[in-house]
Amino acid sequence: MADVVFKNVSFRYGSHAVLEDFNLEIKSGEIFCLVGSSGCGKTTLTRCLLGLNRPSAGEILIGGVCVFSASRHIDMAVERRNIGMVFQDYAVWPHMTVGENVAYPLKKKGITRRETEERVKKALDLVNMGAYSGHLPNQLSGGQQQRVAVARALAAESDVIVMDEPFSNLDAKLREQMLDELRDIQKKSGTTILYITHDQQSALRLCDRMAIMEPGGKLCQTGTDEEIILHPKSRFAFEFIGVANFIPVRKSPDGTFRLIAKEREFDWVPAQDPSEAGERFLVGVRPGDIVFDPDSPLRVTVRRAVFLGGEYDYFADLGGTELRIRQNSQETENGVPVREGTETGIRFCDCRYFPKEEGAAI
Ligand SMILES: Nc1ncnc2c1ncn2[C@@H]1O[C@H](COP(=O)(O)OP(=O)(O)O)[C@@H](O)[C@H]1O
Ligand SMILES: [Mg+2]
């Protein structure tokens, strides 16, 4: 177990700056998810931590030990950094059995045969692959191969395990199962895990804490999943972590508010006081925080109703602006869902205010 610290790390490919003054602290024993869209610099960061990329500035510490410092000319060799790694592609060696795959890094470290056997057994049992020790990877499913890769990282008793999109190739149901299992395994082993993904749902399912990375390698918010969802610091964070509707608002001289949809404006009575928000701002509202209310002056026409089993996902037109609305199928009015083509009213039960330009939440 070890904490991981990135201090003012900068990295560029030629003239393309991927990370600039990047700072992040991961606590010992936690599962930390770094989530960001494709191309924002996540793998580049992983490679800097592993020692495969050499930053132009900054420091990286693992368990208080400096493994890289540009100014102090420290650049610890990859194998001495003691980091376990699980990649997206099934990175198990195809010619070795499951047991040999997990044992290989231990052999390279010079661990005795007896201890190796014990650790391999323990790690394979932890990932529910104890019965497959003699199998070859091509006899296993994708999910099982990824379990072997996780066991290999666990058996090496690394200070930190880095996982870069490890379950992205698995179907949604198996991915959820693997994430839940990984969380259990991590709680038992206590290993520090840095889990990298572009998928918010995976991050929410897994993490103790998470950070959202913006294009250009900047972190826009770090915190627990609840902090980020309930108190998004910026429009980007609000939008990234789930479906969000944004509608411009204008404050009239008489102190009332107008919602400015594409083709018409509506009088609007905010549920929360927007007095800090100024004359013009955006209201951000989650689909689940909009309810149908036939008496409301905010008039919508329901264009599409998608039945998802437990809930309906609606696409509604508010004066030319498309809104997403979500409603629990149990809570539909009189047990009847709102049908496509219905003209009705809506209310916002909860909302957030954001400046018109990208920036911090108000
Ligand atoms: N070997 C490379 N040479 C040049 N540019 C690269 C290389 N690897 C990645 N990049 C660029 O760096 C940026 C970040 O890439 P990457 O770290 O792989 O993003 P992510 O893992 O978040 O999808 C992208 O713009 C990508 O095109
Ligand atoms: Mg990547």
Short mmCIF file of C-alpha atoms and ligand atoms in Angstrom, two decimals:
data_model
loop_
_atom_site.label_atom_id
_atom_site.label_comp_id
_atom_site.label_asym_id
_atom_site.label_seq_id
_atom_site.Cartn_x
_atom_site.Cartn_y
_atom_site.Cartn_z
CA MET A 1 0.00 0.00 0.00
CA ALA A 2 1.26 3.43 -0.82
CA ASP A 3 0.03 6.87 -1.62
CA VAL A 4 0.78 8.35 -5.02
CA VAL A 5 1.52 12.02 -5.59
CA PHE A 6 1.87 13.92 -8.86
CA LYS A 7 3.38 17.37 -8.31
CA ASN A 8 3.32 19.91 -11.14
CA VAL A 9 3.90 17.23 -13.76
CA SER A 10 4.17 18.38 -17.39
CA PHE A 11 4.47 16.13 -20.38
CA ARG A 12 4.43 16.82 -24.12
CA TYR A 13 4.61 14.77 -27.29
CA GLY A 14 6.75 17.04 -29.49
CA SER A 15 4.97 20.39 -29.45
CA HIS A 16 1.69 18.88 -28.18
CA ALA A 17 1.37 19.54 -24.45
CA VAL A 18 -0.73 16.71 -22.95
CA LEU A 19 -0.17 17.42 -19.24
CA GLU A 20 0.61 20.85 -17.86
CA ASP A 21 1.32 21.43 -14.19
CA PHE A 22 -0.70 18.34 -13.29
CA ASN A 23 -1.35 17.76 -9.57
CA LEU A 24 -3.03 14.79 -7.92
CA GLU A 25 -2.80 12.96 -4.59
CA ILE A 26 -4.08 9.41 -4.23
CA LYS A 27 -4.34 8.14 -0.66
CA SER A 28 -2.89 4.88 0.49
CA GLY A 29 -5.40 2.03 0.36
CA GLU A 30 -8.08 3.77 -1.69
CA ILE A 31 -9.58 3.08 -5.08
CA PHE A 32 -9.17 6.26 -7.02
CA CYS A 33 -10.82 6.64 -10.42
CA LEU A 34 -9.52 9.04 -13.00
CA VAL A 35 -12.28 9.60 -15.49
CA GLY A 36 -12.12 11.62 -18.67
CA SER A 37 -13.09 11.47 -22.31
CA SER A 38 -10.93 9.73 -24.86
CA GLY A 39 -7.72 11.56 -25.74
CA CYS A 40 -7.61 13.80 -22.65
CA GLY A 41 -4.30 12.35 -21.43
CA LYS A 42 -5.16 9.50 -19.05
CA THR A 43 -2.87 6.88 -20.58
CA THR A 44 -0.10 9.45 -20.92
CA LEU A 45 -0.37 10.05 -17.17
CA THR A 46 -0.30 6.30 -16.47
CA ARG A 47 2.84 5.96 -18.55
CA CYS A 48 4.49 8.78 -16.59
CA LEU A 49 3.71 6.96 -13.34
CA LEU A 50 5.02 3.64 -14.66
CA GLY A 51 8.22 5.24 -15.93
CA LEU A 52 7.49 4.74 -19.63
CA ASN A 53 7.07 8.47 -20.31
CA ARG A 54 9.53 11.04 -19.06
CA PRO A 55 7.84 14.30 -17.95
CA SER A 56 9.58 17.58 -18.77
CA ALA A 57 8.81 18.97 -15.33
CA GLY A 58 7.49 17.96 -11.93
CA GLU A 59 7.78 15.13 -9.45
CA ILE A 60 6.09 11.78 -8.83
CA LEU A 61 6.16 10.09 -5.42
CA ILE A 62 5.02 6.60 -4.47
CA GLY A 63 4.72 5.88 -0.76
CA GLY A 64 6.76 8.98 -0.01
CA VAL A 65 9.63 7.84 -2.27
CA CYS A 66 10.44 10.10 -5.19
CA VAL A 67 10.42 7.94 -8.33
CA PHE A 68 10.70 10.88 -10.68
CA SER A 69 11.93 14.43 -10.37
CA ALA A 70 12.86 16.56 -13.36
CA SER A 71 14.73 19.16 -11.30
CA ARG A 72 16.58 16.62 -9.14
CA HIS A 73 17.26 14.30 -12.10
CA ILE A 74 15.59 11.29 -10.50
CA ASP A 75 14.10 8.70 -12.86
CA MET A 76 13.67 5.33 -11.17
CA ALA A 77 13.68 2.32 -13.52
CA VAL A 78 10.29 0.87 -14.48
CA GLU A 79 10.76 -2.44 -12.64
CA ARG A 80 11.93 -0.75 -9.42
CA ARG A 81 8.75 1.35 -9.11
CA ASN A 82 6.82 -1.73 -7.89
CA ILE A 83 3.59 -0.91 -9.71
CA GLY A 84 1.12 -3.57 -10.82
CA MET A 85 -0.57 -2.95 -14.14
CA VAL A 86 -3.75 -4.17 -15.81
CA PHE A 87 -4.41 -3.00 -19.37
CA GLN A 88 -7.48 -2.92 -21.57
CA ASP A 89 -6.24 -5.65 -23.89
CA TYR A 90 -6.03 -9.02 -22.28
CA ALA A 91 -2.37 -8.75 -21.44
CA VAL A 92 -1.83 -12.33 -20.35
CA TRP A 93 0.90 -14.35 -22.02
CA PRO A 94 -0.85 -16.80 -24.35
CA HIS A 95 1.79 -19.58 -24.16
CA MET A 96 1.75 -19.76 -20.33
CA THR A 97 -0.89 -21.39 -18.16
CA VAL A 98 -2.93 -19.22 -15.80
CA GLY A 99 -0.71 -20.26 -12.87
CA GLU A 100 2.49 -19.53 -14.83
CA ASN A 101 1.14 -16.13 -15.87
CA VAL A 102 0.54 -15.11 -12.27
CA ALA A 103 3.85 -16.60 -11.09
CA TYR A 104 6.02 -15.01 -13.77
CA PRO A 105 6.56 -11.57 -12.16
CA LEU A 106 7.35 -13.30 -8.84
CA LYS A 107 10.00 -15.46 -10.48
CA LYS A 108 11.56 -12.35 -12.00
CA LYS A 109 11.67 -10.80 -8.54
CA GLY A 110 13.51 -13.83 -7.18
CA ILE A 111 10.74 -14.93 -4.81
CA THR A 112 11.20 -18.53 -3.60
CA ARG A 113 9.23 -21.30 -5.28
CA ARG A 114 7.25 -22.11 -2.16
CA GLU A 115 6.22 -18.52 -1.50
CA THR A 116 5.38 -18.08 -5.19
CA GLU A 117 3.04 -21.07 -5.07
CA GLU A 118 1.31 -19.71 -1.99
CA ARG A 119 0.88 -16.23 -3.42
CA VAL A 120 -0.37 -17.51 -6.78
CA LYS A 121 -2.95 -19.69 -5.08
CA LYS A 122 -4.11 -16.86 -2.83
CA ALA A 123 -4.41 -14.39 -5.71
CA LEU A 124 -6.24 -16.84 -7.99
CA ASP A 125 -8.64 -17.71 -5.16
CA LEU A 126 -9.32 -14.00 -4.58
CA VAL A 127 -10.42 -13.54 -8.19
CA ASN A 128 -12.36 -16.82 -8.23
CA MET A 129 -9.98 -18.49 -10.67
CA GLY A 130 -8.47 -21.09 -8.32
CA ALA A 131 -9.81 -23.94 -10.44
CA TYR A 132 -8.17 -22.67 -13.65
CA SER A 133 -4.50 -22.69 -12.70
CA GLY A 134 -3.58 -25.25 -15.38
CA HIS A 135 -5.66 -23.67 -18.18
CA LEU A 136 -4.21 -21.76 -21.10
CA PRO A 137 -5.58 -18.24 -21.77
CA ASN A 138 -7.26 -19.31 -25.04
CA GLN A 139 -9.45 -21.65 -22.99
CA LEU A 140 -10.81 -18.69 -21.02
CA SER A 141 -13.42 -16.00 -21.68
CA GLY A 142 -12.43 -12.33 -21.86
CA GLY A 143 -13.67 -11.72 -18.33
CA GLN A 144 -11.68 -14.67 -17.00
CA GLN A 145 -8.53 -13.47 -18.75
CA GLN A 146 -8.96 -10.07 -17.12
CA ARG A 147 -9.34 -11.80 -13.75
CA VAL A 148 -5.99 -13.50 -14.36
CA ALA A 149 -4.42 -10.12 -15.14
CA VAL A 150 -5.85 -8.76 -11.86
CA ALA A 151 -4.54 -11.82 -9.95
CA ARG A 152 -1.09 -11.30 -11.46
CA ALA A 153 -1.06 -7.69 -10.29
CA LEU A 154 -2.26 -8.73 -6.80
CA ALA A 155 0.23 -11.60 -6.40
CA ALA A 156 3.17 -9.31 -7.06
CA GLU A 157 2.10 -7.39 -3.92
CA SER A 158 2.79 -4.14 -5.66
CA ASP A 159 2.58 -0.88 -3.75
CA VAL A 160 0.04 0.38 -6.26
CA ILE A 161 -2.01 -1.21 -9.02
CA VAL A 162 -2.80 0.90 -12.06
CA MET A 163 -5.66 -0.22 -14.27
CA ASP A 164 -6.08 1.52 -17.61
CA GLU A 165 -9.58 0.82 -18.99
CA PRO A 166 -9.27 -2.82 -17.84
CA PHE A 167 -12.90 -3.82 -18.38
CA SER A 168 -13.78 -1.65 -21.38
CA ASN A 169 -13.84 -4.66 -23.72
CA LEU A 170 -16.35 -6.57 -21.61
CA ASP A 171 -20.11 -6.42 -22.06
CA ALA A 172 -22.02 -4.17 -19.66
CA LYS A 173 -23.29 -6.86 -17.32
CA LEU A 174 -19.94 -8.60 -16.94
CA ARG A 175 -18.25 -5.24 -16.48
CA GLU A 176 -20.54 -4.39 -13.58
CA GLN A 177 -19.86 -7.77 -11.99
CA MET A 178 -16.09 -7.36 -12.39
CA LEU A 179 -16.23 -3.87 -10.87
CA ASP A 180 -18.16 -5.12 -7.84
CA GLU A 181 -15.73 -8.02 -7.44
CA LEU A 182 -12.74 -5.72 -7.80
CA ARG A 183 -14.10 -3.51 -5.05
CA ASP A 184 -14.47 -6.52 -2.74
CA ILE A 185 -10.98 -7.78 -3.60
CA GLN A 186 -9.47 -4.35 -3.00
CA LYS A 187 -11.18 -4.03 0.38
CA LYS A 188 -9.70 -7.42 1.37
CA SER A 189 -6.19 -6.77 0.02
CA GLY A 190 -5.99 -3.06 0.90
CA THR A 191 -3.98 -2.30 -2.23
CA THR A 192 -4.00 1.24 -3.55
CA ILE A 193 -5.69 1.21 -6.95
CA LEU A 194 -5.63 3.89 -9.62
CA TYR A 195 -8.40 3.02 -12.03
CA ILE A 196 -8.53 4.86 -15.34
CA THR A 197 -11.68 5.00 -17.44
CA HIS A 198 -13.68 7.11 -19.89
CA ASP A 199 -16.87 5.62 -18.43
CA GLN A 200 -18.49 7.60 -15.61
CA GLN A 201 -20.76 4.73 -14.61
CA SER A 202 -17.78 2.44 -13.97
CA ALA A 203 -16.11 5.15 -11.91
CA LEU A 204 -19.24 5.72 -9.81
CA ARG A 205 -19.62 2.01 -9.22
CA LEU A 206 -16.05 1.48 -8.11
CA CYS A 207 -14.38 4.43 -6.54
CA ASP A 208 -13.75 5.79 -3.08
CA ARG A 209 -12.78 9.08 -4.69
CA MET A 210 -12.58 10.23 -8.25
CA ALA A 211 -11.25 13.03 -10.40
CA ILE A 212 -12.70 14.31 -13.65
CA MET A 213 -10.09 15.12 -16.26
CA GLU A 214 -10.91 17.70 -18.92
CA PRO A 215 -9.56 17.69 -22.45
CA GLY A 216 -6.10 19.21 -22.16
CA GLY A 217 -5.21 17.15 -19.09
CA LYS A 218 -6.66 19.46 -16.41
CA LEU A 219 -8.58 18.10 -13.43
CA CYS A 220 -11.85 19.95 -13.10
CA GLN A 221 -12.95 18.36 -9.83
CA THR A 222 -11.71 15.81 -7.30
CA GLY A 223 -13.84 14.31 -4.57
CA THR A 224 -16.10 11.46 -3.56
CA ASP A 225 -18.72 10.44 -6.08
CA GLU A 226 -21.40 12.08 -3.93
CA GLU A 227 -19.50 15.36 -3.70
CA ILE A 228 -19.11 15.48 -7.46
CA ILE A 229 -22.69 14.58 -8.26
CA LEU A 230 -24.34 16.71 -5.58
CA HIS A 231 -21.93 19.65 -5.73
CA PRO A 232 -20.51 19.89 -9.24
CA LYS A 233 -18.01 22.72 -9.34
CA SER A 234 -18.43 23.49 -13.00
CA ARG A 235 -20.71 23.01 -15.94
CA PHE A 236 -18.23 20.48 -17.35
CA ALA A 237 -18.40 18.34 -14.19
CA PHE A 238 -22.20 18.54 -14.09
CA GLU A 239 -22.49 17.54 -17.73
CA PHE A 240 -19.81 14.87 -17.70
CA ILE A 241 -21.22 12.82 -14.89
CA GLY A 242 -24.70 12.33 -16.33
CA VAL A 243 -27.29 13.60 -18.76
CA ALA A 244 -27.94 17.30 -18.16
CA ASN A 245 -30.27 19.93 -19.60
CA PHE A 246 -29.08 23.54 -19.82
CA ILE A 247 -31.40 26.46 -20.50
CA PRO A 248 -30.41 30.15 -20.55
CA VAL A 249 -32.13 32.41 -18.02
CA ARG A 250 -32.56 36.21 -17.98
CA LYS A 251 -33.47 38.27 -14.96
CA SER A 252 -36.02 40.99 -15.76
CA PRO A 253 -35.72 44.51 -14.25
CA ASP A 254 -38.71 43.72 -12.01
CA GLY A 255 -36.74 40.82 -10.45
CA THR A 256 -38.66 37.98 -12.16
CA PHE A 257 -36.97 35.38 -14.32
CA ARG A 258 -37.44 34.30 -17.93
CA LEU A 259 -36.36 30.92 -19.36
CA ILE A 260 -35.08 31.49 -22.90
CA ALA A 261 -35.87 28.48 -25.06
CA LYS A 262 -34.85 28.47 -28.72
CA GLU A 263 -38.16 29.72 -30.10
CA ARG A 264 -39.92 31.34 -27.16
CA GLU A 265 -39.52 32.56 -23.59
CA PHE A 266 -41.32 31.44 -20.44
CA ASP A 267 -41.92 33.08 -17.09
CA TRP A 268 -40.09 30.99 -14.57
CA VAL A 269 -40.22 30.81 -10.79
CA PRO A 270 -36.96 29.22 -9.59
CA ALA A 271 -37.14 26.52 -6.92
CA GLN A 272 -33.80 27.72 -5.50
CA ASP A 273 -32.72 31.30 -5.06
CA PRO A 274 -30.54 32.35 -8.02
CA SER A 275 -29.74 35.81 -6.60
CA GLU A 276 -25.98 35.08 -6.76
CA ALA A 277 -26.24 34.19 -10.44
CA GLY A 278 -26.56 37.69 -11.89
CA GLU A 279 -28.65 38.91 -14.81
CA ARG A 280 -27.93 36.11 -17.28
CA PHE A 281 -26.98 32.55 -16.48
CA LEU A 282 -27.75 28.93 -17.30
CA VAL A 283 -29.99 26.67 -15.31
CA GLY A 284 -28.76 23.07 -15.30
CA VAL A 285 -31.29 20.37 -14.50
CA ARG A 286 -31.03 16.59 -14.45
CA PRO A 287 -33.67 14.55 -16.29
CA GLY A 288 -34.72 12.95 -12.98
CA ASP A 289 -35.29 16.37 -11.41
CA ILE A 290 -38.02 17.36 -13.87
CA VAL A 291 -41.59 16.33 -13.11
CA PHE A 292 -44.70 16.59 -15.24
CA ASP A 293 -47.25 19.05 -13.86
CA PRO A 294 -50.25 19.76 -16.12
CA ASP A 295 -50.85 23.10 -14.34
CA SER A 296 -47.34 24.48 -14.85
CA PRO A 297 -46.85 27.36 -17.33
CA LEU A 298 -43.66 25.68 -18.64
CA ARG A 299 -45.34 23.91 -21.56
CA VAL A 300 -43.73 20.94 -23.31
CA THR A 301 -44.70 18.50 -26.02
CA VAL A 302 -43.45 14.95 -25.51
CA ARG A 303 -41.76 13.88 -28.76
CA ARG A 304 -40.40 10.50 -27.72
CA ALA A 305 -41.02 8.17 -24.78
CA VAL A 306 -38.50 5.37 -24.35
CA PHE A 307 -39.53 2.63 -21.95
CA LEU A 308 -36.49 1.31 -20.09
CA GLY A 309 -38.25 -1.09 -17.74
CA GLY A 310 -37.88 0.69 -14.42
CA GLU A 311 -38.28 4.12 -15.95
CA TYR A 312 -39.27 6.21 -18.94
CA ASP A 313 -36.75 8.35 -20.76
CA TYR A 314 -38.58 11.24 -22.42
CA PHE A 315 -37.47 13.65 -25.13
CA ALA A 316 -39.67 16.72 -24.81
CA ASP A 317 -39.82 20.02 -26.66
CA LEU A 318 -39.86 23.18 -24.56
CA GLY A 319 -40.32 26.10 -26.98
CA GLY A 320 -37.92 24.56 -29.53
CA THR A 321 -35.37 23.38 -26.93
CA GLU A 322 -35.08 19.61 -26.43
CA LEU A 323 -35.25 18.46 -22.82
CA ARG A 324 -34.53 15.03 -21.41
CA ILE A 325 -36.93 13.97 -18.66
CA ARG A 326 -36.81 10.80 -16.67
CA GLN A 327 -39.64 9.33 -14.72
CA ASN A 328 -39.89 6.23 -12.60
CA SER A 329 -42.44 3.93 -14.23
CA GLN A 330 -44.01 3.25 -10.82
CA GLU A 331 -44.60 6.94 -10.21
CA THR A 332 -46.47 7.78 -13.38
CA GLU A 333 -49.66 9.72 -12.92
CA ASN A 334 -52.55 7.34 -12.12
CA GLY A 335 -50.34 4.51 -13.36
CA VAL A 336 -50.47 5.91 -16.91
CA PRO A 337 -47.21 7.06 -18.49
CA VAL A 338 -47.10 10.29 -20.46
CA ARG A 339 -47.49 9.25 -24.09
CA GLU A 340 -45.74 10.56 -27.18
CA GLY A 341 -47.52 13.63 -28.55
CA THR A 342 -48.86 14.75 -25.15
CA GLU A 343 -48.81 18.49 -24.46
CA THR A 344 -48.40 19.18 -20.74
CA GLY A 345 -46.47 21.23 -18.19
CA ILE A 346 -43.23 20.59 -16.27
CA ARG A 347 -41.54 21.76 -13.09
CA PHE A 348 -37.91 21.60 -11.97
CA CYS A 349 -37.63 20.08 -8.47
CA ASP A 350 -33.92 20.68 -8.26
CA CYS A 351 -31.47 22.62 -10.38
CA ARG A 352 -28.02 24.24 -10.47
CA TYR A 353 -26.92 27.60 -11.80
CA PHE A 354 -23.92 28.09 -14.04
CA PRO A 355 -22.36 31.12 -15.72
CA LYS A 356 -23.12 31.47 -19.42
CA GLU A 357 -19.49 30.90 -20.28
CA GLU A 358 -17.61 27.81 -19.11
CA GLY A 359 -16.48 28.29 -15.52
CA ALA A 360 -17.12 27.56 -11.88
CA ALA A 361 -20.65 26.80 -10.69
CA ILE A 362 -22.55 29.66 -9.07
N1 LIG B 1 2.88 8.23 -28.81
C1 LIG B 1 2.22 9.38 -29.04
N2 LIG B 1 2.73 10.32 -29.86
C2 LIG B 1 2.10 11.50 -30.07
N3 LIG B 1 0.91 11.84 -29.51
C3 LIG B 1 0.35 10.94 -28.69
C4 LIG B 1 0.96 9.67 -28.41
N4 LIG B 1 0.17 8.99 -27.54
C5 LIG B 1 -0.89 9.80 -27.31
N5 LIG B 1 -0.79 10.96 -27.99
C6 LIG B 1 -1.74 12.09 -27.93
O1 LIG B 1 -1.80 12.55 -26.60
C7 LIG B 1 -3.13 12.87 -26.21
C8 LIG B 1 -3.52 12.08 -25.00
O2 LIG B 1 -3.56 10.69 -25.32
P1 LIG B 1 -3.87 9.57 -24.25
O3 LIG B 1 -3.04 9.83 -23.03
O4 LIG B 1 -3.71 8.26 -24.90
O5 LIG B 1 -5.40 9.86 -23.91
P2 LIG B 1 -6.48 8.93 -23.17
O6 LIG B 1 -5.77 7.77 -22.56
O7 LIG B 1 -7.10 9.86 -22.17
O8 LIG B 1 -7.47 8.52 -24.20
C9 LIG B 1 -4.00 12.60 -27.45
O9 LIG B 1 -4.19 13.81 -28.12
C10 LIG B 1 -3.16 11.64 -28.26
O10 LIG B 1 -3.44 11.78 -29.62
MG MG B 2 -6.11 5.70 -22.79
#
